[in-house]
mmCIF file of N, CA and C in Angstrom:
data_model
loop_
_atom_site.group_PDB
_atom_site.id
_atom_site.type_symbol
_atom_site.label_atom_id
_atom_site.label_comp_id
_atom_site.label_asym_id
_atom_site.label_seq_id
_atom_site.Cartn_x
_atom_site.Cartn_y
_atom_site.Cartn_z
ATOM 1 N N UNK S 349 109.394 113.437 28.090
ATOM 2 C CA UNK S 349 108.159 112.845 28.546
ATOM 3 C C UNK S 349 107.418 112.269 27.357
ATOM 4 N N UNK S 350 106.878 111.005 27.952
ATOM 5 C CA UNK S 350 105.744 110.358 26.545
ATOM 6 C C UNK S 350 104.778 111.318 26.533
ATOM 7 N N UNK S 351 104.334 110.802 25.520
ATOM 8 C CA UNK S 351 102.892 111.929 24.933
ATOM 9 C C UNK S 351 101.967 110.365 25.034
ATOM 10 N N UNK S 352 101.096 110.232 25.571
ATOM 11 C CA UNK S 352 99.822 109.221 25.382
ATOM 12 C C UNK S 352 98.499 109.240 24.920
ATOM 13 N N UNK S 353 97.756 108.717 23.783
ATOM 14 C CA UNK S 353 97.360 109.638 23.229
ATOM 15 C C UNK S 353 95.740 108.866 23.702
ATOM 16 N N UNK S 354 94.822 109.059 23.742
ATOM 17 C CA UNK S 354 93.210 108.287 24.215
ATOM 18 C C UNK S 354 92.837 108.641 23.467
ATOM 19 N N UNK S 355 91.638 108.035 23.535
ATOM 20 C CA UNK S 355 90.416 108.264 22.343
ATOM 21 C C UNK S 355 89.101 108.274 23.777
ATOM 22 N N UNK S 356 88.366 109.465 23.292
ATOM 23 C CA UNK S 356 87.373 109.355 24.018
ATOM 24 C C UNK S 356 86.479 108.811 23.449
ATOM 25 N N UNK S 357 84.990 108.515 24.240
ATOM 26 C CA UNK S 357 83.791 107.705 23.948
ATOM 27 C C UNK S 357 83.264 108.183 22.478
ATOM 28 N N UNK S 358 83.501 109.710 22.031
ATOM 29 C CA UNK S 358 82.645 109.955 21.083
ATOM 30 C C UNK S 358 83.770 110.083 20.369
ATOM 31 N N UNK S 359 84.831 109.650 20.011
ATOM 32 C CA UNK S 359 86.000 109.827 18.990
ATOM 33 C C UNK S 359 86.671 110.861 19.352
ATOM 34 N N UNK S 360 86.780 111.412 19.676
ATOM 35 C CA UNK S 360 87.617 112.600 20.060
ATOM 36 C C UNK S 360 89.071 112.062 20.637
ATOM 37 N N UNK S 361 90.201 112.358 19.970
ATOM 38 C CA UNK S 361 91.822 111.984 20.978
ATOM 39 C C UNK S 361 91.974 113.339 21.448
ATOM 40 N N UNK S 362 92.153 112.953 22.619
ATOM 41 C CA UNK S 362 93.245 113.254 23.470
ATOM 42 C C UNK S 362 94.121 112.949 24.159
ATOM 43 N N UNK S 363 95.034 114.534 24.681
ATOM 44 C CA UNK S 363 96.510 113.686 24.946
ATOM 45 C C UNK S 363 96.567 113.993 26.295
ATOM 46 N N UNK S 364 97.892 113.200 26.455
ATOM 47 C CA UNK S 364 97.900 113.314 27.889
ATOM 48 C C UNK S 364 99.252 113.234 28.497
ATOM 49 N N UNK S 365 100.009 113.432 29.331
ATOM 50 C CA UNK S 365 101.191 113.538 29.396
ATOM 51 C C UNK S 365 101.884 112.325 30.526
ATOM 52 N N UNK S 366 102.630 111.710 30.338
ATOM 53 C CA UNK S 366 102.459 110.356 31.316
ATOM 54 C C UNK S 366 103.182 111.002 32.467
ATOM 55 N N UNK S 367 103.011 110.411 33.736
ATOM 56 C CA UNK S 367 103.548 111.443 34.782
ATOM 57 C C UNK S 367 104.753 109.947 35.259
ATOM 58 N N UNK S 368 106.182 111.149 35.247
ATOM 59 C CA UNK S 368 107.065 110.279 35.965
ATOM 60 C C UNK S 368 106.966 109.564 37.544
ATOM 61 N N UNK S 369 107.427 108.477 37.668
ATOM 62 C CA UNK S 369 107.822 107.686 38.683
ATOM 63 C C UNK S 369 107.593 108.132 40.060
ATOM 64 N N UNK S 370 108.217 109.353 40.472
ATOM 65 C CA UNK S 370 108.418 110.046 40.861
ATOM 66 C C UNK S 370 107.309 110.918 41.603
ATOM 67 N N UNK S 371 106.652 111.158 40.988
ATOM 68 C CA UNK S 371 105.635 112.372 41.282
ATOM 69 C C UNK S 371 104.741 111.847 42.510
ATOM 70 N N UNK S 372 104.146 113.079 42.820
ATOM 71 C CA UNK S 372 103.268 113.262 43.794
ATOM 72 C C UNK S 372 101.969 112.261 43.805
ATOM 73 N N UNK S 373 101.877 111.882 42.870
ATOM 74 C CA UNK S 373 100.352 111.025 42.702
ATOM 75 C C UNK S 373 100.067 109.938 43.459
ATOM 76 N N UNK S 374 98.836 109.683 43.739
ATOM 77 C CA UNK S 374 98.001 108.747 44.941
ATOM 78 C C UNK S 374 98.849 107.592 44.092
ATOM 79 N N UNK S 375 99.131 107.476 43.169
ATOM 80 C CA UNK S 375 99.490 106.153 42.995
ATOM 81 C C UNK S 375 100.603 105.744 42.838
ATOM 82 N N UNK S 376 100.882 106.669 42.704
ATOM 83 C CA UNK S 376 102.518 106.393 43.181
ATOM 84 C C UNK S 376 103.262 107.026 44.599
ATOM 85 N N UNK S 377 102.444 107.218 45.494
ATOM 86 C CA UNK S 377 102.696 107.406 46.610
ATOM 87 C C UNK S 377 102.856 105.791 47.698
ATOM 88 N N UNK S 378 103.540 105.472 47.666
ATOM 89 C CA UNK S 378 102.868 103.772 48.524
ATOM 90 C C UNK S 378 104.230 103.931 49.775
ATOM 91 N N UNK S 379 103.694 103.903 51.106
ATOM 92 C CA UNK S 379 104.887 104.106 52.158
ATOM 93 C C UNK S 379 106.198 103.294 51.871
ATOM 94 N N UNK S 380 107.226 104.102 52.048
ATOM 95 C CA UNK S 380 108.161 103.233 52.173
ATOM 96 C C UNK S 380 108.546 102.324 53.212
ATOM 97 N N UNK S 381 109.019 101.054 53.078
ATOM 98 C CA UNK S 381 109.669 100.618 53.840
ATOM 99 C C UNK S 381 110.388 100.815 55.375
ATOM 100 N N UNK S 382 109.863 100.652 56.589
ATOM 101 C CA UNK S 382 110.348 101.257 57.541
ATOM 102 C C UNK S 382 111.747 100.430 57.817
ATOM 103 N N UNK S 383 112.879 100.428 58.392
ATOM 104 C CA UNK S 383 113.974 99.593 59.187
ATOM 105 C C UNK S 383 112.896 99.245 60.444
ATOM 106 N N UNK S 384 113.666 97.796 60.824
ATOM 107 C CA UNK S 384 112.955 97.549 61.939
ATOM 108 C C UNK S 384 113.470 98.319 62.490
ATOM 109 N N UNK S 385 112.684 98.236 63.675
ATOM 110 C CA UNK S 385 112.848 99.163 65.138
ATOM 111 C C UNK S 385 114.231 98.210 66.398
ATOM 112 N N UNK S 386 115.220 98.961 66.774
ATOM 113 C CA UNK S 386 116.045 98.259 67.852
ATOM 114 C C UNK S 386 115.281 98.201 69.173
ATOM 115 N N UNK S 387 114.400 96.766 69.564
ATOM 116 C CA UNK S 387 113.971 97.100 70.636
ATOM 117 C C UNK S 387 114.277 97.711 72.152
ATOM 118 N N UNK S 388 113.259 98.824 72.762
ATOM 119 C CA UNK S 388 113.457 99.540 73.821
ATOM 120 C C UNK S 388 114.188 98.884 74.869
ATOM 121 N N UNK S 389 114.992 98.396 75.295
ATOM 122 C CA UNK S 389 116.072 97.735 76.371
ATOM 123 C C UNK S 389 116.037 98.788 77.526
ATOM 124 N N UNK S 390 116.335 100.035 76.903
ATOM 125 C CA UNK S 390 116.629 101.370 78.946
ATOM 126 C C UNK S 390 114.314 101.278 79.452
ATOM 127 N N UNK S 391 113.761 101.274 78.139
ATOM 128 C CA UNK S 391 112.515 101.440 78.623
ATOM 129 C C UNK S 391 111.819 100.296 79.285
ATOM 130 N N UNK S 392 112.462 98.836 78.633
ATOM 131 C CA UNK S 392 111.731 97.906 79.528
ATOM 132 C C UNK S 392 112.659 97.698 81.290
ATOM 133 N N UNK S 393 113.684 98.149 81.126
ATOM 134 C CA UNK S 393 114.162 97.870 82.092
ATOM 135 C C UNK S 393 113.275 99.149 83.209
ATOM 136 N N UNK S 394 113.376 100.088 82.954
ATOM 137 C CA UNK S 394 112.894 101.059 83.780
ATOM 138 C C UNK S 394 111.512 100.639 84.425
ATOM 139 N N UNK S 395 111.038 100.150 83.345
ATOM 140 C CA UNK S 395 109.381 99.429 83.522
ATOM 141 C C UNK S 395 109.691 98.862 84.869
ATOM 142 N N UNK S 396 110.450 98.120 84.638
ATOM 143 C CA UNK S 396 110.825 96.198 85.354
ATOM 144 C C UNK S 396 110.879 97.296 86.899
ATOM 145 N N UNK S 397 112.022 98.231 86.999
ATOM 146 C CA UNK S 397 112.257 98.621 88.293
ATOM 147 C C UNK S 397 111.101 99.489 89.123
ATOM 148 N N UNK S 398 110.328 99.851 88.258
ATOM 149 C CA UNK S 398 109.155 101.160 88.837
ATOM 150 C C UNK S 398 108.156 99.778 88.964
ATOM 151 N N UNK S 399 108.138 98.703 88.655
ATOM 152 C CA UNK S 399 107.140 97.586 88.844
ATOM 153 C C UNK S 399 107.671 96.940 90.163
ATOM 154 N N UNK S 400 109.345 96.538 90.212
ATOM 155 C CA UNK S 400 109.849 96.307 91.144
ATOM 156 C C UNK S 400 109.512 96.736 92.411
ATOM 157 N N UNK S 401 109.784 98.411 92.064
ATOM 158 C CA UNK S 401 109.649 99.062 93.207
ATOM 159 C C UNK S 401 108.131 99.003 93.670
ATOM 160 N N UNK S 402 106.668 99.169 92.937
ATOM 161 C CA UNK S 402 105.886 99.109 93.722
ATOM 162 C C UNK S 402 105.239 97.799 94.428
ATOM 163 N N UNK S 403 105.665 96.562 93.695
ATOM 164 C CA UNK S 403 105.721 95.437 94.348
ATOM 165 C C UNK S 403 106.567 95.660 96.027
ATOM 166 N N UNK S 404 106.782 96.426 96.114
ATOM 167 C CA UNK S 404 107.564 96.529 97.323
ATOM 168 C C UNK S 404 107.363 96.983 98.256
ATOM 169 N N UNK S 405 106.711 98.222 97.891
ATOM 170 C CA UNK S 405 106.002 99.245 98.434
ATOM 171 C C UNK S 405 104.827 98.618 98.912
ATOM 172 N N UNK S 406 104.089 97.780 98.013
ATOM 173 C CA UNK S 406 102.592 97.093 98.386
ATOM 174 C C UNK S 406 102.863 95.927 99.525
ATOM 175 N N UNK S 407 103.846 95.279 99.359
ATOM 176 C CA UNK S 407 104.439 94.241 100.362
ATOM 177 C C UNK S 407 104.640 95.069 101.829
ATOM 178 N N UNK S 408 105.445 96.510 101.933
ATOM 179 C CA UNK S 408 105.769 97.133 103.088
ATOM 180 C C UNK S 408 104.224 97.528 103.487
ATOM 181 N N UNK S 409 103.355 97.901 102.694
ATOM 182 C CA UNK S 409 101.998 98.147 103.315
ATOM 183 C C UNK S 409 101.396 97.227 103.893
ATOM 184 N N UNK S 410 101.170 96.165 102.942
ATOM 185 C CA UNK S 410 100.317 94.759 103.682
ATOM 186 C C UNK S 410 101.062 94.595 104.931
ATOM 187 N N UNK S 411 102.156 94.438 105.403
ATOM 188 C CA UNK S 411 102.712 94.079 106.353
ATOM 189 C C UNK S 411 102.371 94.706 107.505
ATOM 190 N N UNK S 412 102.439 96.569 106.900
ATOM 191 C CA UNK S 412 101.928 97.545 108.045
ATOM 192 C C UNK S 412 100.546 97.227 108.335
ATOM 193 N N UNK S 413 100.020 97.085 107.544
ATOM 194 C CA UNK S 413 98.446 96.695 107.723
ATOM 195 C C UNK S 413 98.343 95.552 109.061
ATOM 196 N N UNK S 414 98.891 94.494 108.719
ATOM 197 C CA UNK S 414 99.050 93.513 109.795
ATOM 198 C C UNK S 414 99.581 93.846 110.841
ATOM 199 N N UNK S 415 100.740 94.655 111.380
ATOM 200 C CA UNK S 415 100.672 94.768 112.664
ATOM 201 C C UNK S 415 100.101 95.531 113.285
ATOM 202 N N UNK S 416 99.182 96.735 112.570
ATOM 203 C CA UNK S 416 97.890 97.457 112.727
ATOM 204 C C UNK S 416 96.885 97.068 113.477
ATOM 205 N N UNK S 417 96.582 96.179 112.549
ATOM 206 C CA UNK S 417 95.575 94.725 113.188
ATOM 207 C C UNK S 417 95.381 94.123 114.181
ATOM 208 N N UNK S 418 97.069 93.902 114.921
ATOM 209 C CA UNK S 418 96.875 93.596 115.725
ATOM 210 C C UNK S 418 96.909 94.461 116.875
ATOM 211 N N UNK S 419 97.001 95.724 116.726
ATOM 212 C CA UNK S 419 97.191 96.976 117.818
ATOM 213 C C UNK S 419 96.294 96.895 118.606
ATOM 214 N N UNK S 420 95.902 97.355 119.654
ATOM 215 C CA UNK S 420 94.550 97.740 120.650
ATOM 216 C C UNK S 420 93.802 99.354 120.056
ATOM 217 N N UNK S 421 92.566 99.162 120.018
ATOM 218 C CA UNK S 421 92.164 100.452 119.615
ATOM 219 C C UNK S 421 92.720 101.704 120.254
ATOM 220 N N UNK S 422 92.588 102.380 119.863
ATOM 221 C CA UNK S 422 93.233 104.014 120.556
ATOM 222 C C UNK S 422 93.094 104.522 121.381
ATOM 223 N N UNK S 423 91.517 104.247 121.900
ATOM 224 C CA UNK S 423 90.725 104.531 123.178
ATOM 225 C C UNK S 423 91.099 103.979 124.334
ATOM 226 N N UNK S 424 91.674 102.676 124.083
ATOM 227 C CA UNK S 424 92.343 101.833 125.217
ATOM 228 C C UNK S 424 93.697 102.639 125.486
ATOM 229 N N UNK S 425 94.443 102.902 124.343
ATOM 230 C CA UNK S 425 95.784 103.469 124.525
ATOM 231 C C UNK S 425 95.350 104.974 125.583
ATOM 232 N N UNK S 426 94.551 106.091 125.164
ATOM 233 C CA UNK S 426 94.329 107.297 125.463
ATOM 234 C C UNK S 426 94.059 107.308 127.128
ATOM 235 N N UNK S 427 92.889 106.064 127.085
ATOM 236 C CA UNK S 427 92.800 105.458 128.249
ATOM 237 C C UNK S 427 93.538 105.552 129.401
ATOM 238 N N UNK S 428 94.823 104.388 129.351
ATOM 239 C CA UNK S 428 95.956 104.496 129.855
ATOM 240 C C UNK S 428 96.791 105.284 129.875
ATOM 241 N N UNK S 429 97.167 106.335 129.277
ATOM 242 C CA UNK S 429 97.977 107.191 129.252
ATOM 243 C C UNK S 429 97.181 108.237 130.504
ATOM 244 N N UNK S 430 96.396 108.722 130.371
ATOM 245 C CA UNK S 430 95.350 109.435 130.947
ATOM 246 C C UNK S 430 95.534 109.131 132.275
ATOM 247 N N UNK S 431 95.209 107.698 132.941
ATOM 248 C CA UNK S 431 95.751 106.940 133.978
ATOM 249 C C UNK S 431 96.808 107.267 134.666
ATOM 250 N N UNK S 432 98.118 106.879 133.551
ATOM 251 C CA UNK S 432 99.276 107.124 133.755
ATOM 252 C C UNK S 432 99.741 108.484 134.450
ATOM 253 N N UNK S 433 99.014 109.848 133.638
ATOM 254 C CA UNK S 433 99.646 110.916 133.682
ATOM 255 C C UNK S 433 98.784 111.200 135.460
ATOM 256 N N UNK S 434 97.556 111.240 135.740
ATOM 257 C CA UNK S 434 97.200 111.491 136.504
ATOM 258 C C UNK S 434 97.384 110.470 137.865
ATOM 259 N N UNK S 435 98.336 109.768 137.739
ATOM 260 C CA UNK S 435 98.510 109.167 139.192
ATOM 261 C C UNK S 435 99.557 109.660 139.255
ATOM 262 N N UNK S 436 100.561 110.182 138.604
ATOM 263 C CA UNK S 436 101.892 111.037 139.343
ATOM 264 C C UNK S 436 101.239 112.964 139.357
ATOM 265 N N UNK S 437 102.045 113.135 140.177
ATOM 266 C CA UNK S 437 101.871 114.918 140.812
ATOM 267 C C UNK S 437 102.342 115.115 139.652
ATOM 268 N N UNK S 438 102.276 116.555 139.034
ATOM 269 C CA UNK S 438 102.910 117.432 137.982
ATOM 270 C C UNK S 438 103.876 118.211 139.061
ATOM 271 N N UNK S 439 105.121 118.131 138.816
ATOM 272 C CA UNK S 439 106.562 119.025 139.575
ATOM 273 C C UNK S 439 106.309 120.186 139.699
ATOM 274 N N UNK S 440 105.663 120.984 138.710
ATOM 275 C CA UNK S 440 105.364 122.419 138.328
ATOM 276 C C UNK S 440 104.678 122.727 139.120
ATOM 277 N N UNK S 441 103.823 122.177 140.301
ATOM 278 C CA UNK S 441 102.623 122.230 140.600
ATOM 279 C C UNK S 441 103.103 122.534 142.223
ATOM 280 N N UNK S 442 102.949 123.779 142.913
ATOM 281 C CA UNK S 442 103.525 123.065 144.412
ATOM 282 C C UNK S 442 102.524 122.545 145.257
ATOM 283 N N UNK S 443 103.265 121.861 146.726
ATOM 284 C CA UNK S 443 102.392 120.828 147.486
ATOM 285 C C UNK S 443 102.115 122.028 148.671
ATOM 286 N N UNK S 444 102.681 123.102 148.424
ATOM 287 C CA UNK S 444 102.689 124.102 149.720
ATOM 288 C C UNK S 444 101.164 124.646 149.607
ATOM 289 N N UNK S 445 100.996 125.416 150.858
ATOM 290 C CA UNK S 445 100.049 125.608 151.078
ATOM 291 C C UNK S 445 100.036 126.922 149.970
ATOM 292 N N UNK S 446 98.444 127.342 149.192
ATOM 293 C CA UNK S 446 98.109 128.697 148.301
ATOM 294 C C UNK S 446 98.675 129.802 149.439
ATOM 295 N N UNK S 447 98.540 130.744 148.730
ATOM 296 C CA UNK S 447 99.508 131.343 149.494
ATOM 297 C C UNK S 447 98.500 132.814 149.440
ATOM 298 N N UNK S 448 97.643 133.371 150.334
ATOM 299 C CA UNK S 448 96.347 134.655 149.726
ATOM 300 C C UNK S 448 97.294 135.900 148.894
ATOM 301 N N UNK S 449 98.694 136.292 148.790
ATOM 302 C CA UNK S 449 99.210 137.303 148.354
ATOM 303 C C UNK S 449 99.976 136.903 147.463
ATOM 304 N N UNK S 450 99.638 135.749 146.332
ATOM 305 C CA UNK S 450 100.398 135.286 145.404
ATOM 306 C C UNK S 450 100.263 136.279 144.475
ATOM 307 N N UNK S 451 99.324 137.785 144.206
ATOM 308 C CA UNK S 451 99.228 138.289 142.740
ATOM 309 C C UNK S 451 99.760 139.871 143.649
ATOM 310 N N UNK S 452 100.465 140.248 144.831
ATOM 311 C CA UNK S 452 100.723 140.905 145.107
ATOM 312 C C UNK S 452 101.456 141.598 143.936
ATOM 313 N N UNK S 453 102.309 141.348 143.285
ATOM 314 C CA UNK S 453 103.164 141.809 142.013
ATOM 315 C C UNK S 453 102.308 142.813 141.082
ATOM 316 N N UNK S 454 101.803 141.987 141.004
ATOM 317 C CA UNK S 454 100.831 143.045 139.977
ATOM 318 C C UNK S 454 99.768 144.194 140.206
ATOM 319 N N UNK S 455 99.448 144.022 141.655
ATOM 320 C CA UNK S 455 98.312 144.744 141.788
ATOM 321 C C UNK S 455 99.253 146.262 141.873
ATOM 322 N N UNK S 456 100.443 146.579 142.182
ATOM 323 C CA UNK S 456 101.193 147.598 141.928
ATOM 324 C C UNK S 456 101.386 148.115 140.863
ATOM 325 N N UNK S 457 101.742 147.014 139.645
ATOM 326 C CA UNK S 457 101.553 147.576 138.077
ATOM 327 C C UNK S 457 100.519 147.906 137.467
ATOM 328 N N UNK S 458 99.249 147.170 137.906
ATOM 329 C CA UNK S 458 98.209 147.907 137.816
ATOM 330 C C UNK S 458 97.436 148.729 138.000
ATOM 331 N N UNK S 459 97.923 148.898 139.090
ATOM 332 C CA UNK S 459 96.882 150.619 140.067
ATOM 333 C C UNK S 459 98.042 151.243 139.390
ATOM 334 N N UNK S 460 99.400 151.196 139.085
ATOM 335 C CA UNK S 460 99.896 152.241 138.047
ATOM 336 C C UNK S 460 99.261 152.660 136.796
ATOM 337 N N UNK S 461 98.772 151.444 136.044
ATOM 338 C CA UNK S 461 98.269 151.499 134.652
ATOM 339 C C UNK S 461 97.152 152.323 134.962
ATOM 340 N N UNK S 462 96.398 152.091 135.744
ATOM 341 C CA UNK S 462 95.005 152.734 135.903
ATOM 342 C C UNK S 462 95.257 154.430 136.273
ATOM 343 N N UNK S 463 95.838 154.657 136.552
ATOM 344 C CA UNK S 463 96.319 155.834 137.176
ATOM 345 C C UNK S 463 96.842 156.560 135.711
ATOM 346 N N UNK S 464 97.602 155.902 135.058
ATOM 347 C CA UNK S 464 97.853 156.460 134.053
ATOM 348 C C UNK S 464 96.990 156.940 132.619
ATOM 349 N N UNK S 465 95.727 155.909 132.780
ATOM 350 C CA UNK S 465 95.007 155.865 131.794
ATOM 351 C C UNK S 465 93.631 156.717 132.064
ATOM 352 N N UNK S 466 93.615 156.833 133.205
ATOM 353 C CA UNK S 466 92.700 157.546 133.832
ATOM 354 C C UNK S 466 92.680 159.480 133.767
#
C-alpha cells in the first residue's frame, strides 16, 4: 500500500494510507452494470388472455342486459302464473263430497294417548 503524505493547515503532515480499488468506500462503490432484462413474453401473454377473457365476459353481460330489457316485469309474469295455476283443479284435492268422519283414525289414538298420560 502507498503511504500519502498531507500537510495540514497549520503545517503539521500527515499520513494516510491510500485505500485500494476495491474497498468498501462511498466512492468507490458506483452500481454495476445490470444485463438487459429478456423481455416478459409468458407475462404479457397471460395479460393479453385474462384481458381477453374479460372483454368477453363484459360482452356476455351487455347482451344479458339486453334481453333483460326487453322482458315484462315480474309482476306481470307472477300475475299469470297465479291465473294459470288457479283455473285448473289441484288432483290432490277430491271433487267428492267432505266426508263428517274423515279424522275417525285418530280420535282412537288419541283417547289412547290421553288415557295413558292421564
Amino acid at each position: 500500500m502507498e503511504t500519502a503524505r498531507r500537510y495540514s493547515p497549520n503545517g503539521a503532515s500527515t499520513s494516510r494510507t491510500a485505500s485500494p480499488p476495491y474497498s468498501n468506500s462511498p466512492r468507490a462503490s458506483r452500481p454495476l452494470p445490470q444485463p438487459r432484462s429478456v423481455p416478459d413474453l409468458h407475462g404479457r401473454a397471460r395479460k393479453k388472455a385474462e384481458l381477453n377473457r374479460l372483454t368477453q365476459e363484459i360482452q356476455l353481460l351487455e347482451e344479458e342486459m339486453q334481453r333483460l330489457e326487453t322482458l315484462p316485469p315480474a309482476s306481470e309474469v307472477c300475475q299469470e302464473l297465479v291465473q294459470s295455476i288457479e283455473s285448473r283443479s289441484d288432483p290432490f284435492v277430491g271433487t267428492n263430497p267432505v266426508e263428517a268422519q274423515w279424522d275417525r283414525w285418530f280420535r282412537g289414538i288419541f283417547a289412547g294417548l290421553v288415557g295413558v298420560v292421564t
